[in-house]
Tab-separated table of C-alpha atoms in Angstrom:
chain	number	residue	atom	x	y	z
A	1	MET	CA	0.225	-23.885	8.142
A	2	THR	CA	-0.888	-21.069	8.386
A	3	ILE	CA	1.771	-17.311	8.311
A	4	GLU	CA	-0.006	-15.246	11.573
A	5	ARG	CA	2.147	-11.617	12.347
A	6	CYS	CA	5.394	-13.365	13.134
A	7	ASP	CA	6.852	-12.646	17.062
A	8	VAL	CA	10.497	-12.906	16.573
A	9	GLN	CA	11.873	-13.557	19.241
A	10	GLU	CA	9.362	-16.658	19.923
A	11	ALA	CA	10.415	-17.836	16.437
A	12	VAL	CA	14.237	-18.334	17.700
A	13	ALA	CA	13.210	-19.853	20.722
A	14	ARG	CA	10.788	-22.650	19.517
A	15	GLU	CA	13.980	-24.136	17.535
A	16	PHE	CA	16.252	-24.204	20.885
A	17	ARG	CA	14.527	-25.080	23.948
A	18	THR	CA	14.347	-28.450	23.602
A	19	GLU	CA	17.868	-28.565	22.733
A	20	SER	CA	21.686	-28.536	24.411
A	21	ILE	CA	23.559	-26.019	22.704
A	22	ASP	CA	26.997	-25.149	23.611
A	23	ARG	CA	28.276	-22.971	19.908
A	24	VAL	CA	26.116	-22.168	16.963
A	25	GLY	CA	27.012	-19.809	14.175
A	26	VAL	CA	24.411	-17.060	12.244
A	27	ALA	CA	25.626	-16.253	8.543
A	28	VAL	CA	24.489	-12.826	8.753
A	29	SER	CA	24.512	-11.113	5.171
A	30	GLY	CA	23.818	-7.021	6.249
A	31	GLY	CA	19.922	-7.237	5.258
A	32	GLY	CA	16.626	-6.908	7.554
A	33	ASP	CA	16.243	-10.637	7.498
A	34	SER	CA	19.406	-11.654	8.435
A	35	VAL	CA	20.012	-8.789	11.230
A	36	ALA	CA	17.460	-9.773	12.688
A	37	LEU	CA	18.571	-13.058	12.885
A	38	LEU	CA	21.282	-12.112	14.166
A	39	HIS	CA	19.806	-9.297	17.054
A	40	ALA	CA	17.285	-12.215	17.773
A	41	VAL	CA	19.576	-15.467	18.395
A	42	SER	CA	22.488	-13.023	20.252
A	43	GLU	CA	19.681	-11.392	22.400
A	44	TYR	CA	17.868	-15.730	23.024
A	45	PHE	CA	21.515	-16.758	24.397
A	46	ARG	CA	22.388	-14.063	25.710
A	47	GLU	CA	22.042	-15.081	29.653
A	48	THR	CA	23.007	-18.859	28.606
A	49	THR	CA	26.300	-20.383	28.433
A	50	THR	CA	25.852	-20.468	24.618
A	51	LEU	CA	28.404	-18.690	22.197
A	52	VAL	CA	27.335	-17.617	18.918
A	53	PHE	CA	28.776	-16.858	16.137
A	54	SER	CA	28.454	-14.338	12.662
A	55	ALA	CA	29.533	-15.024	9.196
A	56	THR	CA	29.111	-12.510	6.638
A	57	VAL	CA	30.036	-14.517	2.378
A	58	ASN	CA	31.730	-11.507	0.391
A	59	HIS	CA	31.099	-12.909	-3.030
A	60	GLY	CA	33.521	-9.729	-4.012
A	61	LEU	CA	31.274	-9.067	-7.171
A	62	ARG	CA	30.459	-5.772	-5.841
A	63	THR	CA	32.158	-3.128	-5.296
A	64	GLU	CA	30.083	-2.348	-2.023
A	65	ALA	CA	30.185	-6.672	-0.885
A	66	ILE	CA	33.453	-5.471	1.454
A	67	ASP	CA	31.275	-2.202	2.706
A	68	GLU	CA	28.356	-4.574	3.820
A	69	ALA	CA	30.924	-7.146	4.798
A	70	GLN	CA	32.254	-4.479	7.308
A	71	PHE	CA	28.487	-3.615	8.351
A	72	CYS	CA	28.194	-6.839	9.772
A	73	ALA	CA	31.183	-7.345	11.208
A	74	ARG	CA	30.168	-4.193	13.460
A	75	ILE	CA	27.114	-5.203	14.314
A	76	SER	CA	28.200	-8.051	15.650
A	77	ARG	CA	29.973	-6.466	17.474
A	78	GLU	CA	27.482	-4.181	18.711
A	79	PHE	CA	25.509	-7.579	19.327
A	80	ASP	CA	29.032	-9.075	21.352
A	81	VAL	CA	28.959	-11.723	18.569
A	82	PRO	CA	32.280	-13.141	17.419
A	83	HIS	CA	31.723	-12.449	13.058
A	84	SER	CA	34.324	-13.554	10.090
A	85	ILE	CA	34.321	-12.947	6.631
A	86	LEU	CA	34.817	-15.256	4.120
A	87	ASN	CA	35.738	-14.196	0.879
A	88	TRP	CA	34.705	-15.889	-2.660
A	89	THR	CA	37.661	-15.960	-5.305
A	90	GLY	CA	35.847	-18.240	-7.573
A	91	TRP	CA	34.103	-16.772	-10.075
A	92	ASP	CA	35.882	-16.994	-13.733
A	93	GLY	CA	33.367	-15.333	-15.076
A	94	THR	CA	31.497	-18.055	-16.709
A	95	GLY	CA	28.514	-20.602	-16.164
A	96	ASN	CA	25.756	-19.923	-13.907
A	97	LEU	CA	26.943	-17.055	-11.814
A	98	GLN	CA	24.049	-17.225	-9.201
A	99	GLU	CA	24.516	-20.741	-8.287
A	100	GLN	CA	27.391	-21.132	-8.071
A	101	ALA	CA	27.565	-18.170	-5.788
A	102	ARG	CA	24.502	-20.209	-4.158
A	103	THR	CA	26.930	-22.996	-3.985
A	104	ALA	CA	30.034	-21.514	-2.599
A	105	ARG	CA	27.957	-19.229	0.193
A	106	TYR	CA	26.876	-22.462	1.761
A	107	ALA	CA	30.158	-24.207	0.952
A	108	LEU	CA	32.112	-21.580	2.936
A	109	LEU	CA	29.275	-21.180	5.799
A	110	THR	CA	29.727	-25.068	6.440
A	111	ALA	CA	33.527	-25.125	6.038
A	112	TRP	CA	33.198	-22.072	8.939
A	113	ALA	CA	30.692	-24.159	11.120
A	114	GLN	CA	33.434	-27.028	10.823
A	115	ASP	CA	36.795	-25.098	11.486
A	116	ASN	CA	35.195	-23.239	14.542
A	117	THR	CA	33.175	-27.238	15.802
A	118	LEU	CA	29.525	-25.558	15.619
A	119	CYS	CA	26.903	-28.605	15.126
A	120	TRP	CA	24.153	-25.844	14.269
A	121	LEU	CA	24.632	-23.004	11.364
A	122	LEU	CA	21.626	-20.576	11.657
A	123	MET	CA	19.885	-18.865	8.179
A	124	ALA	CA	16.985	-16.283	7.037
A	125	HIS	CA	14.914	-18.299	4.837
A	126	THR	CA	11.364	-16.041	5.644
A	127	ALA	CA	7.797	-17.469	4.343
A	128	ASP	CA	8.864	-14.996	0.987
A	129	ASP	CA	12.239	-16.936	0.585
A	130	GLN	CA	9.901	-20.048	0.014
A	131	ALA	CA	7.219	-18.772	-1.767
A	132	GLU	CA	9.713	-17.195	-4.557
A	133	THR	CA	11.581	-20.332	-4.314
A	134	LEU	CA	8.607	-22.761	-5.497
A	135	LEU	CA	7.452	-20.396	-8.409
A	136	MET	CA	10.735	-20.589	-9.750
A	137	ARG	CA	11.214	-24.686	-9.014
A	138	LEU	CA	7.122	-24.545	-10.741
A	139	ALA	CA	8.868	-23.432	-13.868
A	140	ARG	CA	11.411	-25.646	-13.945
A	141	SER	CA	8.639	-28.915	-13.414
A	142	ALA	CA	9.850	-29.493	-10.266
A	143	GLY	CA	8.722	-32.550	-8.402
A	144	VAL	CA	7.586	-33.927	-5.438
A	145	ASP	CA	10.843	-33.196	-3.491
A	146	GLY	CA	10.941	-29.595	-5.338
A	147	LEU	CA	7.883	-28.598	-4.302
A	148	ALA	CA	8.774	-29.269	-0.912
A	149	GLY	CA	10.729	-25.440	-0.710
A	150	ILE	CA	12.939	-24.608	1.910
A	151	PRO	CA	13.249	-27.178	4.203
A	152	LYS	CA	13.193	-26.177	7.817
A	153	ARG	CA	16.285	-27.936	9.434
A	154	ARG	CA	18.281	-29.747	7.356
A	155	ARG	CA	21.931	-31.672	7.926
A	156	ILE	CA	24.349	-32.023	6.474
A	157	ASP	CA	27.161	-34.711	8.220
A	158	ASN	CA	27.248	-32.879	11.910
A	159	LEU	CA	26.335	-29.673	11.127
A	160	THR	CA	22.682	-28.874	10.976
A	161	ILE	CA	21.233	-25.506	9.136
A	162	VAL	CA	18.186	-24.670	10.686
A	163	ARG	CA	15.602	-21.772	9.493
A	164	PRO	CA	13.524	-20.075	12.998
A	165	PHE	CA	11.893	-17.538	10.054
A	166	LEU	CA	10.262	-19.566	7.606
A	167	GLU	CA	6.804	-18.743	8.409
A	168	CYS	CA	7.532	-15.620	8.806
A	169	ARG	CA	7.058	-12.812	6.663
A	170	ARG	CA	10.055	-9.558	6.251
A	171	SER	CA	8.100	-6.894	6.538
A	172	ASP	CA	7.168	-8.912	10.849
A	173	LEU	CA	11.325	-8.246	10.833
A	174	ARG	CA	11.683	-5.537	9.888
A	175	THR	CA	9.254	-4.244	11.981
A	176	TYR	CA	10.618	-5.829	14.720
A	177	LEU	CA	14.296	-3.904	13.787
A	178	ARG	CA	12.372	-0.929	14.252
A	179	ALA	CA	10.729	-1.338	17.373
A	180	GLN	CA	14.719	-2.326	18.265
A	181	ASN	CA	16.234	0.899	15.957
A	182	VAL	CA	19.094	-1.471	14.868
A	183	THR	CA	19.501	-0.696	11.343
A	184	TRP	CA	20.240	-3.713	8.027
A	185	ILE	CA	21.452	-2.777	4.617
A	186	ASP	CA	19.067	-2.972	1.540
A	187	ASP	CA	20.517	-4.699	-1.041
A	188	PRO	CA	20.402	-2.910	-4.088
A	189	SER	CA	20.983	-6.234	-5.893
A	190	ASN	CA	16.965	-6.336	-4.498
A	191	GLN	CA	15.746	-4.138	-7.031
A	192	ASP	CA	18.069	-6.155	-9.944
A	193	GLN	CA	15.062	-7.795	-12.459
A	194	HIS	CA	17.507	-9.464	-14.720
A	195	TYR	CA	17.573	-12.072	-11.574
A	196	GLU	CA	14.836	-15.070	-11.703
A	197	ARG	CA	14.227	-14.342	-7.350
A	198	ILE	CA	13.444	-11.229	-8.394
A	199	GLN	CA	11.289	-11.828	-11.080
A	200	ALA	CA	9.395	-14.559	-8.869
A	201	ARG	CA	9.070	-11.411	-6.462
A	202	ASN	CA	7.225	-9.368	-8.786
A	203	ALA	CA	5.372	-12.194	-10.005
A	204	LEU	CA	3.840	-12.911	-6.210
A	205	VAL	CA	2.323	-9.502	-6.792
A	206	THR	CA	-0.128	-10.454	-9.333
A	207	LEU	CA	-0.548	-13.606	-9.171
A	208	GLN	CA	-2.011	-12.683	-5.664
A	209	LYS	CA	-6.016	-11.538	-7.340
A	210	LEU	CA	-6.044	-15.458	-8.006
A	211	GLY	CA	-4.597	-16.563	-5.134
A	212	ILE	CA	-1.176	-17.564	-4.992
A	213	THR	CA	-0.257	-15.816	-2.289
A	214	VAL	CA	2.760	-16.463	-0.018
A	215	GLN	CA	0.431	-17.846	2.240
A	216	SER	CA	-1.096	-20.594	-0.356
A	217	LEU	CA	2.160	-21.473	-1.675
A	218	SER	CA	3.967	-21.762	1.765
A	219	ASN	CA	0.656	-24.510	2.246
A	220	VAL	CA	1.989	-26.248	-1.102
A	221	ALA	CA	5.404	-26.529	0.341
A	222	ALA	CA	3.869	-27.864	3.944
A	223	HIS	CA	2.051	-30.663	1.503
A	224	SER	CA	4.781	-31.183	-0.509
A	225	ARG	CA	6.791	-32.016	2.562
A	226	HIS	CA	4.497	-34.616	4.020
A	227	ALA	CA	4.339	-36.135	0.777
A	228	ARG	CA	7.949	-37.084	0.094
A	229	GLN	CA	8.626	-38.052	3.618
A	230	SER	CA	5.905	-40.855	2.564
A	231	LEU	CA	8.102	-41.878	-0.395
A	232	ASN	CA	11.210	-40.834	1.385
A	233	TRP	CA	9.363	-44.086	4.158
A	234	CYS	CA	8.872	-46.534	1.228
A	235	ALA	CA	11.815	-46.189	-0.474
A	236	ARG	CA	13.467	-46.805	2.533
A	237	ILE	CA	11.711	-50.307	2.876
A	238	GLY	CA	12.657	-50.320	-0.730
A	239	ALA	CA	16.216	-50.346	-0.578
A	240	GLN	CA	15.713	-53.268	2.622
A	241	THR	CA	14.553	-55.633	0.303
A	242	THR	CA	16.681	-54.652	-2.604
A	243	THR	CA	19.779	-53.781	-1.765
A	244	HIS	CA	22.701	-54.921	1.443
A	245	LEU	CA	25.907	-53.674	2.276
A	246	ASP	CA	29.713	-54.160	1.013
A	247	CYS	CA	32.329	-52.381	3.265
A	248	GLY	CA	30.680	-48.941	2.090
A	249	ASP	CA	29.542	-50.097	-1.125
A	250	VAL	CA	25.364	-50.756	-1.804
A	251	LEU	CA	25.060	-54.221	-4.110
A	252	ILE	CA	21.531	-53.534	-5.492
A	253	ASP	CA	19.795	-56.803	-7.403
A	254	PRO	CA	18.188	-56.031	-10.196
A	255	GLU	CA	15.552	-58.077	-10.432
A	256	LYS	CA	14.184	-57.036	-6.702
A	257	PHE	CA	15.080	-53.673	-7.729
A	258	SER	CA	13.419	-53.375	-11.162
A	259	GLN	CA	9.849	-54.046	-9.166
A	260	LEU	CA	9.953	-51.029	-7.290
A	261	PRO	CA	7.422	-48.520	-8.349
A	262	ASP	CA	9.664	-46.091	-10.371
A	263	GLU	CA	9.800	-42.758	-7.971
A	264	LEU	CA	11.004	-45.253	-5.211
A	265	ALA	CA	13.727	-46.528	-7.951
A	266	ARG	CA	14.629	-43.365	-8.258
A	267	ARG	CA	15.150	-42.265	-4.331
A	268	VAL	CA	16.750	-45.370	-3.299
A	269	PHE	CA	18.980	-45.154	-6.016
A	270	VAL	CA	20.200	-41.346	-5.240
A	271	ARG	CA	20.072	-41.842	-1.424
A	272	THR	CA	22.801	-44.653	-2.309
A	273	LEU	CA	24.476	-41.594	-5.332
A	274	LEU	CA	25.137	-39.158	-2.222
A	275	TRP	CA	25.834	-42.277	0.551
A	276	ILE	CA	28.846	-43.014	-1.531
A	277	GLY	CA	29.323	-40.275	-3.158
A	278	GLY	CA	28.615	-36.493	-1.459
A	279	GLY	CA	26.636	-34.028	-2.147
A	280	CYS	CA	23.250	-32.607	-0.562
A	281	TYR	CA	21.450	-32.474	-3.735
A	282	ALA	CA	20.305	-35.586	-5.946
A	283	PRO	CA	22.687	-35.147	-9.237
A	284	ARG	CA	20.134	-33.156	-12.373
A	285	ARG	CA	17.002	-35.924	-12.820
A	286	ALA	CA	18.267	-37.191	-16.724
A	287	SER	CA	21.494	-38.085	-15.577
A	288	VAL	CA	19.623	-40.035	-12.578
A	289	GLN	CA	17.663	-41.404	-15.284
A	290	THR	CA	20.624	-42.484	-17.650
A	291	ALA	CA	22.189	-43.993	-14.644
A	292	LEU	CA	19.321	-45.860	-13.554
A	293	ASP	CA	18.832	-47.409	-17.409
A	294	ALA	CA	22.567	-48.565	-16.992
A	295	LEU	CA	21.843	-50.373	-13.698
A	296	ARG	CA	18.999	-51.855	-14.830
A	297	ASN	CA	20.964	-53.124	-18.316
A	298	GLN	CA	23.816	-53.969	-15.708
A	299	THR	CA	26.506	-52.363	-17.314
A	300	SER	CA	29.205	-49.827	-16.175
A	301	HIS	CA	28.724	-45.830	-15.899
A	302	THR	CA	30.245	-42.982	-13.644
A	303	LEU	CA	27.577	-40.713	-11.341
A	304	ASN	CA	28.037	-38.378	-9.112
A	305	GLY	CA	31.973	-39.755	-7.928
A	306	CYS	CA	30.393	-43.737	-8.354
A	307	LEU	CA	31.469	-46.417	-10.311
A	308	LEU	CA	28.472	-49.208	-11.050
A	309	LEU	CA	29.853	-51.748	-11.746
A	310	PRO	CA	27.691	-55.142	-12.564
A	311	GLN	CA	29.238	-58.411	-10.360
A	312	ASP	CA	27.158	-61.923	-10.754
A	313	SER	CA	23.605	-61.394	-10.803
A	314	GLN	CA	24.300	-57.989	-8.732
A	315	MET	CA	24.886	-54.426	-8.977
A	316	ARG	CA	27.982	-52.643	-7.065
A	317	ILE	CA	27.708	-48.726	-6.539
A	318	CYS	CA	31.290	-48.197	-4.546
A	319	ARG	CA	33.432	-44.750	-5.256
A	320	GLU	CA	34.992	-43.446	-8.014
A	321	TYR	CA	38.619	-43.496	-7.727
A	322	GLU	CA	39.063	-40.640	-9.633
A	323	PRO	CA	37.566	-37.794	-7.116
A	324	VAL	CA	39.315	-39.109	-3.902
A	325	LYS	CA	43.187	-39.394	-5.721
A	326	ASP	CA	44.738	-36.663	-3.968
A	327	ALA	CA	42.606	-36.459	-0.896
A	328	THR	CA	44.476	-37.631	1.933
A	329	VAL	CA	44.096	-37.110	5.233
A	330	THR	CA	46.113	-37.346	9.023
A	331	THR	CA	44.836	-40.029	11.559
A	332	ASP	CA	42.205	-38.925	13.588
A	333	GLU	CA	40.921	-36.704	10.859
A	334	ILE	CA	37.859	-38.060	8.046
A	335	TRP	CA	38.531	-39.222	4.944
A	336	ASP	CA	36.671	-39.089	2.127
A	337	ARG	CA	33.606	-37.447	5.637
A	338	ARG	CA	32.536	-41.113	5.947
A	339	TRP	CA	36.023	-42.870	6.651
A	340	ARG	CA	37.738	-42.855	10.119
A	341	LEU	CA	40.931	-45.496	11.498
A	342	SER	CA	40.179	-47.869	14.360
A	343	SER	CA	42.844	-49.427	15.754
A	344	ALA	CA	44.198	-51.673	18.425
A	345	THR	CA	47.571	-49.803	18.112
A	346	SER	CA	48.583	-46.467	17.886
A	347	VAL	CA	50.201	-45.882	14.605
A	348	PRO	CA	53.457	-45.043	13.724
A	349	GLU	CA	53.825	-40.677	13.417
A	350	GLY	CA	53.501	-39.209	9.890
A	351	CYS	CA	50.805	-41.884	8.283
A	352	THR	CA	47.809	-41.199	6.072
A	353	ILE	CA	44.862	-42.407	5.158
A	354	ARG	CA	44.013	-42.030	1.485
A	355	ALA	CA	42.506	-44.374	-1.454
A	356	LEU	CA	44.498	-47.520	-2.649
A	357	GLY	CA	44.948	-46.940	-5.825
A	358	GLU	CA	46.919	-48.775	-8.014
A	359	GLU	CA	49.618	-48.339	-6.018
A	360	GLY	CA	48.394	-50.105	-3.089
A	361	LEU	CA	46.676	-52.582	-4.933
A	362	GLN	CA	49.958	-54.172	-5.748
A	363	GLN	CA	51.092	-54.649	-2.513
A	364	CYS	CA	47.616	-56.626	-1.246
A	365	ASN	CA	48.379	-59.974	-2.984
A	366	ASN	CA	45.065	-61.357	-1.440
A	367	TRP	CA	42.890	-58.658	-2.419
A	368	ARG	CA	40.950	-61.019	-5.534
A	369	GLN	CA	39.986	-63.753	-2.937
A	370	THR	CA	37.458	-60.705	-0.993
A	371	ASN	CA	35.324	-60.518	-4.372
A	372	ARG	CA	34.846	-56.891	-4.547
A	373	PRO	CA	36.275	-55.902	-7.933
A	374	ARG	CA	39.914	-53.882	-8.202
A	375	LEU	CA	38.159	-50.691	-9.731
A	376	ALA	CA	35.719	-50.916	-6.544
A	377	LEU	CA	39.278	-51.259	-4.047
A	378	LEU	CA	40.789	-49.026	-5.876
A	379	GLY	CA	39.175	-46.300	-4.228
A	380	SER	CA	38.390	-47.817	-1.119
A	381	PRO	CA	39.954	-46.146	2.600
A	382	SER	CA	43.566	-47.052	3.613
A	383	LEU	CA	46.842	-46.240	5.723
A	384	TRP	CA	49.588	-45.295	4.943
A	385	LYS	CA	53.613	-44.755	5.972
A	386	GLY	CA	54.833	-42.618	3.333
A	387	SER	CA	54.602	-45.101	0.119
A	388	GLU	CA	54.171	-48.433	2.202
A	389	LEU	CA	51.061	-49.628	3.249
A	390	LEU	CA	50.265	-50.327	6.167
A	391	ALA	CA	46.834	-51.667	6.400
A	392	ALA	CA	43.563	-51.736	3.677
A	393	PRO	CA	40.684	-53.601	5.355
A	394	TYR	CA	39.471	-54.343	2.404
A	395	THR	CA	41.429	-56.426	0.159
A	396	GLY	CA	42.019	-58.181	3.183
A	397	LEU	CA	44.908	-56.356	5.224
A	398	THR	CA	44.563	-55.417	8.096
A	399	GLY	CA	47.524	-55.507	10.501
A	400	ASP	CA	46.624	-53.894	14.252
A	401	TRP	CA	44.322	-51.215	11.814
A	402	THR	CA	41.385	-51.006	10.270
A	403	ILE	CA	39.275	-48.352	8.798
A	404	GLU	CA	35.695	-48.222	9.178
A	405	LEU	CA	32.890	-46.051	8.302
A	406	VAL	CA	32.173	-42.849	11.104
A	407	SER	CA	29.017	-43.305	13.333
A	408	HIS	CA	25.875	-41.233	10.798
A	409	TYR	CA	27.143	-43.572	8.027
A	410	ALA	CA	27.494	-46.377	9.900
A	411	ASP	CA	23.710	-47.335	9.050
A	412	PHE	CA	22.275	-46.672	5.406
A	413	TYR	CA	19.250	-47.336	6.005
A	414	SER	CA	18.427	-45.656	9.555
A	415	ASP	CA	15.603	-43.383	9.142
A	416	ASP	CA	17.472	-40.373	10.002
A	417	LEU	CA	18.964	-40.827	6.121
A	418	TRP	CA	16.159	-41.471	4.849
A	419	ASP	CA	14.773	-38.186	5.906
């Protein structure tokens, strides 16, 4: 990959020429990168029927934050883009602030996208961000996945996150804004040496003498992405030979699984955890290794909201009850990201979908005939009318109703899930 002088409008156009888009969201912080993205996107879609929306996350950690959010609202109005301010109040003064703020930012933005029925969310990461990210991950002894860097596109359920500027330099985006006579805000935290990213940014200046540049690090990310794709392809084949599905659970044959190379086994296992338990990122490698040891030794374990249960000569990986015990949705909503009601007849008013739990299991007289463990059934989806259980498909109690996996979760072995 070669980073050339960036044509900002062309970078946006490349992402969407072949796409049919009704509504698109842009994350904007007020800095030069995101303001350039907002301007370029609003210009690209100006003469189309596509609706553009923008949102700013106010972490509330600096006194200037609300002024910056108001600046984003004002400049969005200038570009004829509806804007929302998303406030975070979750910081309690403990833990890793940067990590928690990042997690909160993505959670708030994805929830905002869902509330506004947006299937596309654009973010303004640049080639400079990519290079800094690789340096930070090198410091943590990252493997292939970590060195693949920030992805150009990432799908989270029905939302596709796109970063059109990953091959653009920050300097080019500011040149673009000056040419358009558009202002932006320089975040003072970008000069704070306490932040790891700023340290990496400054280190890049010194490392250029060794040939370690934004360009070379971007090349490393590209090479690592190709390697990751090959590993994931092999892992998908490995999953097909070592696992099979049972009503949203994954059953693993430990003997066949032990024959997989360690890295492929880890990928199959992590993909299973994310498919069942959710999340965008794998648990920490040490936690995954501990769980893998439990799987190979056929002992029970919990990780990422999943249960590992030995059953006959297999290991069943299923949803843990505790993380979903309070999750309740109406019958036209998706439960636990994966499950929806599918019925031959309409359901009574006021019905809900929730985890089966002990209360529900006691109403299922024949659940043992399913050959599914009790602990696996506790976290399975069920249909309720108040305290009355109407359907619990995976215990054998169905009647006129059933609950099925939503389409983009239905095929565990599809190429999309293993990308």
